[in-house]
XYZ file of C-alpha atoms in Angstrom:
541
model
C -65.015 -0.875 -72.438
C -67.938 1.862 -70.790
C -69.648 3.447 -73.670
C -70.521 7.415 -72.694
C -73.712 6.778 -72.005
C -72.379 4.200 -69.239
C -70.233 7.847 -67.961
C -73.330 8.825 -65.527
C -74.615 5.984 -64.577
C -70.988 5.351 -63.340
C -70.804 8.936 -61.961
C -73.352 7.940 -59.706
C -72.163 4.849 -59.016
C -68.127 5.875 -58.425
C -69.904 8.053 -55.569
C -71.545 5.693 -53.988
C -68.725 3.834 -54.121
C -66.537 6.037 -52.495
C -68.861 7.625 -50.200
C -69.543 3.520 -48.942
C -66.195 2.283 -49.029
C -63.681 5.188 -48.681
C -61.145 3.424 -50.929
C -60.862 5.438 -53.980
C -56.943 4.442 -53.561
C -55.761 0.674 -53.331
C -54.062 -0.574 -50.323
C -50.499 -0.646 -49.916
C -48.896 -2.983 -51.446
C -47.619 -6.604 -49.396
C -43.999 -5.967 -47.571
C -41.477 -7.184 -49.976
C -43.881 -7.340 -52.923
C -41.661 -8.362 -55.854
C -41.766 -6.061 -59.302
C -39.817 -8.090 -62.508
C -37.605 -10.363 -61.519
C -35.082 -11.360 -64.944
C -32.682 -14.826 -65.180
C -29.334 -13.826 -65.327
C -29.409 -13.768 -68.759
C -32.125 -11.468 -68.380
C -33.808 -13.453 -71.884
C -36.904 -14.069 -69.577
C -38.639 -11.846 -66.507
C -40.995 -13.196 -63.917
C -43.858 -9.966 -63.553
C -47.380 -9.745 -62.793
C -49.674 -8.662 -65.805
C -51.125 -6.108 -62.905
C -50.495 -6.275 -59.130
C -52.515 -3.583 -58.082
C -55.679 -4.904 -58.988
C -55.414 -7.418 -56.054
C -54.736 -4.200 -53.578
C -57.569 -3.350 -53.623
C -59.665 -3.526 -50.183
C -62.537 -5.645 -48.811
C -65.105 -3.229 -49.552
C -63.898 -2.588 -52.745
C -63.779 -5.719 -53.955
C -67.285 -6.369 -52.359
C -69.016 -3.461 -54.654
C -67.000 -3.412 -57.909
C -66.252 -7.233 -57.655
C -63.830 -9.607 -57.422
C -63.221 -10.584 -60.819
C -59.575 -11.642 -61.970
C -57.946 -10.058 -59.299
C -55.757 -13.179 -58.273
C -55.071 -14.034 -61.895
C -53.709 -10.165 -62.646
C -51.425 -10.486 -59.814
C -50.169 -13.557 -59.871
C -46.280 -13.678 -61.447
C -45.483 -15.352 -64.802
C -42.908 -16.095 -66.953
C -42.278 -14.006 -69.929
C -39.360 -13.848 -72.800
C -37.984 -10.293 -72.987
C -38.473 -8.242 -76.260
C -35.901 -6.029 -77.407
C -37.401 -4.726 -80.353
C -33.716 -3.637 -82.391
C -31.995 -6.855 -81.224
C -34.647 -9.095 -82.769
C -34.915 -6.945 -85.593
C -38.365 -5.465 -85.053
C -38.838 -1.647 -86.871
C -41.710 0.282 -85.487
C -43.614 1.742 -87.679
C -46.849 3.682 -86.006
C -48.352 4.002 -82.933
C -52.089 4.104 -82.302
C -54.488 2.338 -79.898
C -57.556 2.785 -78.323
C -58.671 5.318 -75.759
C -57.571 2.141 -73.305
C -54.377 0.284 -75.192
C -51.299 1.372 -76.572
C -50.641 -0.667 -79.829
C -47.303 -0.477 -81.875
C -46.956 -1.691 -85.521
C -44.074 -3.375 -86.305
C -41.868 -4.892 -89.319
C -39.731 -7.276 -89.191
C -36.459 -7.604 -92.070
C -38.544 -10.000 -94.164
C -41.352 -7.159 -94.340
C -43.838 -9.472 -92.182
C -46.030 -6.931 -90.213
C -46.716 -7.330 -86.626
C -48.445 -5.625 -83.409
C -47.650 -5.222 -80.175
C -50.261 -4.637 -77.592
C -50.492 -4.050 -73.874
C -51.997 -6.765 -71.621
C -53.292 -3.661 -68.983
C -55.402 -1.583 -69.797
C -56.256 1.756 -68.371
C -59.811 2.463 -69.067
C -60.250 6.089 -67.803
C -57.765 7.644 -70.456
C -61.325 7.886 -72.041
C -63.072 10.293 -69.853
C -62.650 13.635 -70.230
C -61.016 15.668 -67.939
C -62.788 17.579 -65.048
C -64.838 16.374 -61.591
C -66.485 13.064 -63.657
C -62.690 11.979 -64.930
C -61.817 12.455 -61.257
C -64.365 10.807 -59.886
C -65.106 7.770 -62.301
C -61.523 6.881 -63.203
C -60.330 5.223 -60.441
C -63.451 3.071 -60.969
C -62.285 2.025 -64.859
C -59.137 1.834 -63.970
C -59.832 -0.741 -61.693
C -62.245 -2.819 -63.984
C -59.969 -3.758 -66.576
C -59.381 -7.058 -64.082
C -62.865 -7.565 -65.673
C -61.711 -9.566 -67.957
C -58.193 -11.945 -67.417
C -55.237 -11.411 -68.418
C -54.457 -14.187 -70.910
C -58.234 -14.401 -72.256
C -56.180 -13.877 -75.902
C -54.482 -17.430 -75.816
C -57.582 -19.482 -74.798
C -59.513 -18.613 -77.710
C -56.815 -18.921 -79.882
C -56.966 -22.407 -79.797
C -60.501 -22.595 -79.519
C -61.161 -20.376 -82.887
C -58.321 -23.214 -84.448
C -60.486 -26.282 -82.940
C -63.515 -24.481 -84.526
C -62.036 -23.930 -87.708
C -62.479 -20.241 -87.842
C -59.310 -17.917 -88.435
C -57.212 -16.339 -85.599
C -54.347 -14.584 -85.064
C -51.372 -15.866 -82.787
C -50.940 -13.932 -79.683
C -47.290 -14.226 -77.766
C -47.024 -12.969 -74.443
C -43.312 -10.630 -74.442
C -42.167 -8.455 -71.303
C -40.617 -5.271 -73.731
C -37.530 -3.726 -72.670
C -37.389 -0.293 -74.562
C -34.716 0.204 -76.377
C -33.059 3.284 -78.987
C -35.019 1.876 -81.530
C -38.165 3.312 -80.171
C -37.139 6.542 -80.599
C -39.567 9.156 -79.335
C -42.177 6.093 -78.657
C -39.883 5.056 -75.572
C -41.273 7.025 -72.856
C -45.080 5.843 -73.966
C -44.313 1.942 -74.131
C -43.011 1.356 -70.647
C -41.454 -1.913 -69.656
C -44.477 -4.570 -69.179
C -46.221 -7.225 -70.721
C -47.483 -6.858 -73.913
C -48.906 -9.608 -76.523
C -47.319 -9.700 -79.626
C -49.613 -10.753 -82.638
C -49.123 -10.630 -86.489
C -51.193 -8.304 -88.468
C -53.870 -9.771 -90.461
C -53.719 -7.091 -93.328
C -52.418 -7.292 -96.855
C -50.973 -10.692 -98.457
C -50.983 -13.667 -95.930
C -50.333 -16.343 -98.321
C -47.821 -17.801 -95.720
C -50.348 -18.001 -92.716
C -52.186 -20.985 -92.227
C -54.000 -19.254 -89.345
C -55.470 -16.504 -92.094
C -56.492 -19.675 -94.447
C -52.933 -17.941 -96.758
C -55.254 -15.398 -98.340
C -53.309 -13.858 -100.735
C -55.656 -10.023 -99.741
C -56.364 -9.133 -95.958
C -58.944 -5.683 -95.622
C -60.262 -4.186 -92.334
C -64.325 -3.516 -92.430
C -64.575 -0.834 -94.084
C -62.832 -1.923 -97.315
C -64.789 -5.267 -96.676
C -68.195 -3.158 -97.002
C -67.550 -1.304 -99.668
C -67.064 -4.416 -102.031
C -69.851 -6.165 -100.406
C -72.435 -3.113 -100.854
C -71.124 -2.359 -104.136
C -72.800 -5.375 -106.018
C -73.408 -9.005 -105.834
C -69.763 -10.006 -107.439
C -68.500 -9.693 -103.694
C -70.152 -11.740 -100.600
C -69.747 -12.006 -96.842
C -69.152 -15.532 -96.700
C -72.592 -15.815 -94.271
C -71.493 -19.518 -92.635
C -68.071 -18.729 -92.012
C -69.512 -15.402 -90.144
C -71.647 -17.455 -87.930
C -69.297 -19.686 -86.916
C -66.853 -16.999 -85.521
C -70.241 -15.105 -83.930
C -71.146 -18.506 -82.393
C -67.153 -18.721 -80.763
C -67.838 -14.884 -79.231
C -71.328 -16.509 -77.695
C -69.356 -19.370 -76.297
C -66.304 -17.000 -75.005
C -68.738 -14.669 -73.586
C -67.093 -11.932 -75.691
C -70.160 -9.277 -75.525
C -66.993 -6.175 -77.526
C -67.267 -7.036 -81.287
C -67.598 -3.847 -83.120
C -66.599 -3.832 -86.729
C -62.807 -2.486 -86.062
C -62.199 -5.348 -83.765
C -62.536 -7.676 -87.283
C -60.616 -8.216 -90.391
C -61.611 -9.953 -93.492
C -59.620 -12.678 -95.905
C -60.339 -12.393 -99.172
C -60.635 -15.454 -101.288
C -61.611 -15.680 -105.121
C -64.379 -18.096 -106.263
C -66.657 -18.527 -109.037
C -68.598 -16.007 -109.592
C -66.753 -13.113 -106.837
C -65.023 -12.802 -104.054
C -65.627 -14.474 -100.919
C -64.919 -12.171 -97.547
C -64.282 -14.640 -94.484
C -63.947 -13.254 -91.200
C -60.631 -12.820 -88.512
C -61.928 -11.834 -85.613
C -59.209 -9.699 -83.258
C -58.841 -8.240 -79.910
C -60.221 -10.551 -77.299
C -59.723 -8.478 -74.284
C -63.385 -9.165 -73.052
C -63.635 -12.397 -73.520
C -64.446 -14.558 -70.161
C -65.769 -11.578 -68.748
C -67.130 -11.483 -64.972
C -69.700 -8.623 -63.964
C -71.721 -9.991 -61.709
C -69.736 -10.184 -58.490
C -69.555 -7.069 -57.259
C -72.738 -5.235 -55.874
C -72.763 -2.221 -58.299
C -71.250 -4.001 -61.214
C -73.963 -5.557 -61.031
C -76.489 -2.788 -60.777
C -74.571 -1.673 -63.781
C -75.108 -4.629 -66.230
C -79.047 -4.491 -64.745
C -78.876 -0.915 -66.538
C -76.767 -1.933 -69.541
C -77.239 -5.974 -70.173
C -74.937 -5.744 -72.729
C -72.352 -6.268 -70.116
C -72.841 -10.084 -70.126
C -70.949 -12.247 -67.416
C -69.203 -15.137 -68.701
C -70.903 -18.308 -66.263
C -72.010 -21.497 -67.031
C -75.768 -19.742 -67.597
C -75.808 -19.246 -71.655
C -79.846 -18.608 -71.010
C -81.538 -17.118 -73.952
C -82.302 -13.817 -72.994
C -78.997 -13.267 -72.901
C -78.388 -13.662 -76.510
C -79.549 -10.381 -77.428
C -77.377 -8.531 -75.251
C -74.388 -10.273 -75.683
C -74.550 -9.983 -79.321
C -75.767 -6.291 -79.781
C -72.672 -4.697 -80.619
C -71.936 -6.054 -84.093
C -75.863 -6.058 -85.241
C -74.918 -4.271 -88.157
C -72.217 -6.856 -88.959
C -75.253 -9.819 -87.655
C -77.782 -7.962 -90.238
C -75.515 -7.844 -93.269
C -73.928 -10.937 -92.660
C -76.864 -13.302 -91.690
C -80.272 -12.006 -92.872
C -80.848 -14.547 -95.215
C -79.834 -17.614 -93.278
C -82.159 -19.984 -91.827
C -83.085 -20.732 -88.335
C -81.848 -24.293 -89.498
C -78.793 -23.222 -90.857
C -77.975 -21.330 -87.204
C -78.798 -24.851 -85.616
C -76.491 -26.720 -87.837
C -73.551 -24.091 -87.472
C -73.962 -24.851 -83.464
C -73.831 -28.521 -83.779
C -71.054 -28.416 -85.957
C -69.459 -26.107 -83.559
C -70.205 -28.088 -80.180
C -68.848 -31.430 -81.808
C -65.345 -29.434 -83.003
C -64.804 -28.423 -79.027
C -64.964 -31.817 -76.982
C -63.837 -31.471 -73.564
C -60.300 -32.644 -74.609
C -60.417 -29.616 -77.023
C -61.761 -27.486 -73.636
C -58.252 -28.613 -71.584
C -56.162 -28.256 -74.060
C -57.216 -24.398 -75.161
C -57.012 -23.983 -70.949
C -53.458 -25.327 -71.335
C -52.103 -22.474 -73.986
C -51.587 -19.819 -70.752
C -48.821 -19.531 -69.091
C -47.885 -22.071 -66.419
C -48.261 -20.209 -63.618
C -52.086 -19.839 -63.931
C -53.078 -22.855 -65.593
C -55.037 -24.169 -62.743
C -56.672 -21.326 -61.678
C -57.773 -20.626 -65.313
C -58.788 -24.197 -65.705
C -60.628 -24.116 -62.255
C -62.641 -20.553 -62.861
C -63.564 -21.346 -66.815
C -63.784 -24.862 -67.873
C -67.244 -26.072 -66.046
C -68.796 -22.921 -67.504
C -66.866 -23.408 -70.887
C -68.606 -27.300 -71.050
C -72.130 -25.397 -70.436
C -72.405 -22.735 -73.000
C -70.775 -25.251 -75.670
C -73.572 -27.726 -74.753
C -75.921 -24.672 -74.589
C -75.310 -23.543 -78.009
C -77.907 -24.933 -79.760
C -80.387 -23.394 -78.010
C -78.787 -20.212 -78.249
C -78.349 -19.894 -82.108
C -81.920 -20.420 -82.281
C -82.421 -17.904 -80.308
C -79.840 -15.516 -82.140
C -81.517 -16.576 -84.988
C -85.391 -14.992 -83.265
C -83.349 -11.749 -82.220
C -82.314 -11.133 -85.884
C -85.915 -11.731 -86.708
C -87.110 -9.307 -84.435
C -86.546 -6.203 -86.203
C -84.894 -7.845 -89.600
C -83.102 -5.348 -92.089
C -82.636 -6.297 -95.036
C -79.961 -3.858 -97.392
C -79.399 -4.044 -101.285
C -76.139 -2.719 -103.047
C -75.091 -0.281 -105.264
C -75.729 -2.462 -108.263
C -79.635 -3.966 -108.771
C -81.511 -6.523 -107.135
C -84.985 -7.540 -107.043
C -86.833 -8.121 -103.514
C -90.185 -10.080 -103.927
C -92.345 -10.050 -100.922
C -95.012 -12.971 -101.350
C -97.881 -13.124 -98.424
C -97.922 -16.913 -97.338
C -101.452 -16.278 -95.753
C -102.299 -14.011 -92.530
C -99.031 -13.220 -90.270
C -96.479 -14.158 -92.577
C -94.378 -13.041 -95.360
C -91.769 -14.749 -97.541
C -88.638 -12.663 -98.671
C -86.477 -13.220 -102.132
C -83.819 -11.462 -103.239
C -82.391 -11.772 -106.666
C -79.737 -9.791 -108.438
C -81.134 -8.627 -111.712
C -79.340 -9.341 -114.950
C -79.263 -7.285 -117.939
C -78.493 -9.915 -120.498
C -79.879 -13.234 -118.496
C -82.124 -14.384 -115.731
C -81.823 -12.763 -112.670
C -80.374 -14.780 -110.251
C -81.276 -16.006 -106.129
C -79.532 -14.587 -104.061
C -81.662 -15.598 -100.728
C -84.538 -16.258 -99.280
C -86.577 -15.247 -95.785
C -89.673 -16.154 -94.222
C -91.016 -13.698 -91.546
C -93.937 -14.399 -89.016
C -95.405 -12.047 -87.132
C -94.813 -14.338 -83.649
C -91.400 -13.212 -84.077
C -91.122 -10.441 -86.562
C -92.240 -6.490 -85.330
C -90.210 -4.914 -87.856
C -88.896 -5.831 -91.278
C -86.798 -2.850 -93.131
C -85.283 -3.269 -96.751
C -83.130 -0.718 -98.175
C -81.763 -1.027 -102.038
C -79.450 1.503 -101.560
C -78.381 2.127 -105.509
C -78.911 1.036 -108.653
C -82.019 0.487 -110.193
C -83.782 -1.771 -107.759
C -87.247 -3.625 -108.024
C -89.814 -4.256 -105.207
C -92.850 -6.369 -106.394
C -95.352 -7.337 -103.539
C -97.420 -10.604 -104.487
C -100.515 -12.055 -103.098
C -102.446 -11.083 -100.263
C -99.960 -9.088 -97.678
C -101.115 -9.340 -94.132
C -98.029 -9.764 -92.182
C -99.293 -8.261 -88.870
C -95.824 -6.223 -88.430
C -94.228 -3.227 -90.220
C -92.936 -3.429 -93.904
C -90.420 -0.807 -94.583
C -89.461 -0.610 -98.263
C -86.854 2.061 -98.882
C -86.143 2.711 -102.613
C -82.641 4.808 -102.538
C -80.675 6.298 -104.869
C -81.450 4.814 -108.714
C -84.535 4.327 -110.487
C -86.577 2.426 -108.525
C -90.017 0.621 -108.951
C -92.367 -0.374 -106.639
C -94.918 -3.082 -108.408
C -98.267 -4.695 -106.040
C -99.515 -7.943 -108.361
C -102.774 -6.943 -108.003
C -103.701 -3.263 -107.115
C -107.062 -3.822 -106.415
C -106.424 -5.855 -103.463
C -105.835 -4.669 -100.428
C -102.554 -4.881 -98.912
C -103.489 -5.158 -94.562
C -101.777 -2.410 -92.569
C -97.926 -1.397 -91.927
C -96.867 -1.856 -95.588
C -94.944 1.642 -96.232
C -92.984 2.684 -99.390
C -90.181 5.377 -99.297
C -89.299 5.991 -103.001
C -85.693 7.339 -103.513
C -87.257 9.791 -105.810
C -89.712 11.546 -107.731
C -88.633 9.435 -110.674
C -89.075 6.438 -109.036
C -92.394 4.326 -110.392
C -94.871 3.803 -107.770
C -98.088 1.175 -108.641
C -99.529 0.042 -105.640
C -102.489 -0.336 -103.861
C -104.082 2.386 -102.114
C -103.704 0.568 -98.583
C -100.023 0.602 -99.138
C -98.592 4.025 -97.980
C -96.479 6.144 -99.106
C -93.826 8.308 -97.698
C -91.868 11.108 -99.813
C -88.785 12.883 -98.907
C -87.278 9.883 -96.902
C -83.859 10.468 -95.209
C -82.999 6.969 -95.133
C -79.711 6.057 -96.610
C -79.513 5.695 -99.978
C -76.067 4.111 -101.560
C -73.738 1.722 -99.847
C -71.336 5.175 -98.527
C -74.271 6.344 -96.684
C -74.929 3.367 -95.440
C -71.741 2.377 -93.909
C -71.211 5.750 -92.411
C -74.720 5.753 -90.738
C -74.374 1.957 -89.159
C -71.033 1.383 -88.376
C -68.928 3.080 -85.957
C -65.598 2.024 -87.305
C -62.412 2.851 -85.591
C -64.475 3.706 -82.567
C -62.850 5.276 -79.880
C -59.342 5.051 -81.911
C -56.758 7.747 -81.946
C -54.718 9.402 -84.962
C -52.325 7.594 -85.622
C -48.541 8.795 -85.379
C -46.275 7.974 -88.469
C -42.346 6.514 -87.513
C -40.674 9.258 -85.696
C-alpha cells in the first residue's frame, strides 16, 4: 500500500507513535477469545478475517485510526476449501510484497486464484532498524481498508455495466496437494476469484471474450498502430466506479483487458482486479492523517467526493488516464457520469451492501451507504473535474505505425488538436480531436513514438502554455503553414533525428539530441511500472 518514498515519512511517524503511545504490541487478546470454530461437518468455519486489529489500544487507535477494526474482527461464516477434494491443482505461487496469491486449475482447465483477505504490509520493508520500527505500523494498517471491500463492488461494477471478476470468500484447509506451498498458505480466509486471462468465452462477467491479456500485452497492440484501440468509454466508466469506491491503488497490473474484434481492429475493454483499497478510511487517526496531508494520494472514502480530490485519487493509473482518455471530451466525461449515477439507484446501493457476509451486513451498510449515495450524486462534478486534471499537463502519444497531429491556433490561449492515422493508399483517417486552453492547460506533450509521423502547425499559435512535440524514432516532419509568422512562445520541437525534416518558423525552437522515448517499447518501460512490487513467481513444485 506505502510507496518507499512513504518509508521515512513513516519512520518518523512509527516513532512518534511509539514514543506517544508505548504500544508497538497489541493488547492481549479478550479471555476466551474464540479462533475457527467448524460445524460438525466441518464444510463451513466461523473465523474472523483478523482479530488482532481490534487489540489494539486506546492510544493506538487514537493516532493510526480506527478504521475497520470492528469489521476485521468480527466472526463470519465461511465454506471450507480443500483444494484436492474439490479438485483444485495449484499451479504457481506469486503475490505481492503484501498477499500471497495461488493459481489454480480446476479438471475442466478453468483457471482460478486464490488470495488472502489479510494482508501484511511490512513484508515490504527491508530488513534492519526502519523494518523494525515501521512494521508494526503497516502491519496494523491493512484494517485500512475492510475486509469484504471485494464483494461490494462486484455488484456495483455489474449494475454499472463494466466487467468484474467474482470473488468467493473460502476458509482453506491445506491439504497434500499443496505440496511444498503448505507451510506458506496457512489456514484462513482467502477469496477465491477466476482468472481473467486467456479464452473466457463462457464468462458473462468478462463480456465471453474469446482473448484475455494483462497490460502489458494490451500496450503493445495499442502502441503498435491504429488497427488496435483502448476502447476510451468503456475505460471511463470503470475509472468513474474506482472514483465512486474511493479506490485511490489502480496501477496497470491491478487491470486486465478483453479483447473483442470489430471493424476495422481490435477493441481492448477493461477488467479491473484487486479491490483491496477500496472504501478506504485515513482520516481518523491523528498521524494517518498527517500522512495523507504529505501524500494526498491516500484519499479517505467519506461522503466528501470534493474536487480537489480528484487528482489525487486518480494519480496512480495517469499513464493508463493519458492513453486511454486524451481525446475524449469534457462532455463525453459528463455523459459517462450520468449514465453511471442513473445505473446505481439506491436500490442498486443496498443490494451491492447485501453481497457480504451476514454477519456484517449492517455495519457495512451503516459505515458506507450515506457516503456511497454522495459520491454517486457527486459524480458529475467530479468527471469534469477529472476531465481539467487530464488537461492540466495533457500527453498526447502516437504508435509505432504513422499518424498525423495537426495543431490549429483557434485565436490567443487556445489550441485545437487532430490526430489522424496516415494512409498510404487512401485518405488518412480521424482518429480524435482536442481543444486546449490555456485556463486549464500548462503543459501539452505529444510523442509519435515510430513510424514516419507528421506534425503540421496551422494558423497563428499562441497558446499561452508549453507545446512539446517529440518526433521519435522514423522519419519525421515537422511542417509550420506559414513560416513567416510567428509562432508566440513555448512551442518546442524535438526531432527523432538528424533525418528528420524540420520547416518552421524561427520562433519555434528546436531541441536536438532529445532522450524522450521514441517507439512504443520505450515507452511502456519508461511509464508504467507493471508488476510493481510483485515477486518471481514459483512454478508447481
Amino acid at each position: 500500500m506505502f510507496g518507499a518514498r512513504s518509508g521515512g515519512w513513516l519512520a518518523c511517524l512509527g516513532a512518534a507513535g511509539l514514543l506517544l503511545g508505548g504500544c508497538a504490541e497489541p493488547t492481549r487478546p479478550a479471555p476466551g477469545e474464540a479462533g475457527p470454530v467448524f460445524t460438525t461437518d466441518s464444510s463451513r468455519v466461523q473465523v474472523a478475517a483478523g482479530a488482532h486489529y481490534a487489540q489494539r489500544g486506546w492510544l493506538w487507535q487514537r493516532l493510526w485510526g480506527r478504521h475497520y477494526r470492528a469489521l476485521w474482527a468480527t466472526p463470519v461464516s465461511a465454506p471450507v476449501l480443500r483444494l484436492g477434494q474439490q479438485g483444485f491443482t495449484p499451479l504457481r505461487a506469486g503475490g505481492s510484497f503484501q498477499t500471497n496469491t495461488l493459481r489454480l486449475r480446476t479438471p475442466d482447465g478453468r483457471l482460478f486464484v486464490l488470495r488472502s483477505v489479510d494482508k501484511d504490509l511490512s513484508r515490504g520493508m527491508a530488513s534492519g532498524w526502519l523494518g523494525r520500527l515501521v512494521g508494526p505500523v503497516l502491519r496494523d494498517q491493512t484494517c485500512a481498508a475492510p475486509p469484504y471491500g471485494a464483494y461490494v463492488a462486484t455488484v456495483l461494477a455489474r449494475a454499472a455495466g463494466v466487467f468484474h471478476t467474482n470473488p468467493r470468500l473460502v476458509y482453506l484447509l491445506p491439504d497434500t496437494t499443496l505440496g511444498n506451498w503448505a507451510s506458506r498458505f496457512r489456514p484462513t480466509l482467502y477469496l477465491l476469484e477466476e482468472r481473467p486471462a486467456n479464452d473466457q468465452s463462457h464468462a458473462a462477467s468478462f463480456g465471453r471474450a474469446r482473448r484475455v491479456v494483462g497490460s502489458d500485452s494490451m500496450l503493445t497492440r495499442v502502441l503498435r498502430g491504429p488497427v488496435s484501440h483502448l476502447a476510451p468509454r468503456a475505460y471511463l466508466r470503470a475509472r468513474l466506479l474506482d472514483l465512486l469506491v474511493g479506490d485511490w491503488s489502480r496501477r496497470a497490473d491491478q487491470w486486465r483487458w478483453a479483447a473483442f474484434e470489430e471493424a476495422g481492429g481490435t477493441a481492448f475493454r477493461p477488467i479491473p482486479r484487486d479491490r483491496d483499497q477500496a472504501f478506504f478510511r485515513f482520516d481518523d487517526g491523528w498521524l494517518t492523517r498527517l500522512v495523507s496531508w504529505v501524500h494526498p494520494r491516500y484519499q479517505t472514502f467519506n461522503p466528501h467526493l470534493v474536487p480537489a480530490d480528484v487528482g489525487p485519487l486518480t494519480a496512480t493509473a495517469r499513464a493508463l488516464d493519458h492513453t486511454a482518455l486524451a481525446l475524449l471530451s469534457e462532455a463525453d466525461f459528463r455523459a459517462e457520469a450520468d449514465s453511471l449515477r442513473r445505473r446505481l439507484p439506491d436500490a442498486v446501493l443496498v443490494q451491492a451492501l447485501q453481497a457480504v457476509p451476514p454477519e456484517v451486513r449492517a455495519r457495512m451498510a451503516h459505515e458506507l451507504l450515506p457516503a456511497l449515495r454522495a459520491r454517486r450524486d457527486a459524480l458529475p462534478a467530479a468527471a469534469s473535474r477529472y476531465y481539467q486534471v487530464l488537461q492540466e499537463q495533457a500527453v498526447i502519444t502516437g504508435t509505432d505505425a504513422a499518424e498525423r497531429f495537426e495543431l490549429t491556433g483557434l485565436g490567443p490561449e487556445r489550441l485545437r488538436l487532430r490526430v489522424f492515422a496516415r494512409r498510404a493508399t487512401r485518405p488518412d483517417s480521424l482518429l480524435g480531436e482536442q481543444v486546449y486552453d490555456v485556463r486549464r492547460t500548462t503543459r501539452l506533450s505529444i510523442y509519435g513514438l515510430g513510424g514516419k509521423d507528421e506534425f503540421n502547425l496551422n494558423g497563428r499559435l499562441a497558446p499561452g502554455f508549453g507545446v512539446h512535440l517529440y518526433g521519435g524514432a522514423g522519419r519525421n516532419v515537422f511542417l509550420q503553414g506559414d513560416i513567416l509568422q510567428a509562432a508566440g512562445p513555448g512551442i518546442s520541437i524535438y526531432p527523432g533525428s538528424a533525418d528528420d525534416l524540420v520547416q518552421v518558423s524561427h520562433t519555434v525552437r528546436v531541441v536536438l539530441g532529445t532522450t524522450a522515448p521514441a517507439t512504443a517499447a520505450a515507452w511502456v518501460a519508461s511509464q508504467y511500472r507493471l508488476r510493481l512490487g510483485e515477486r518471481s513467481e514459483q512454478e508447481t513444485p
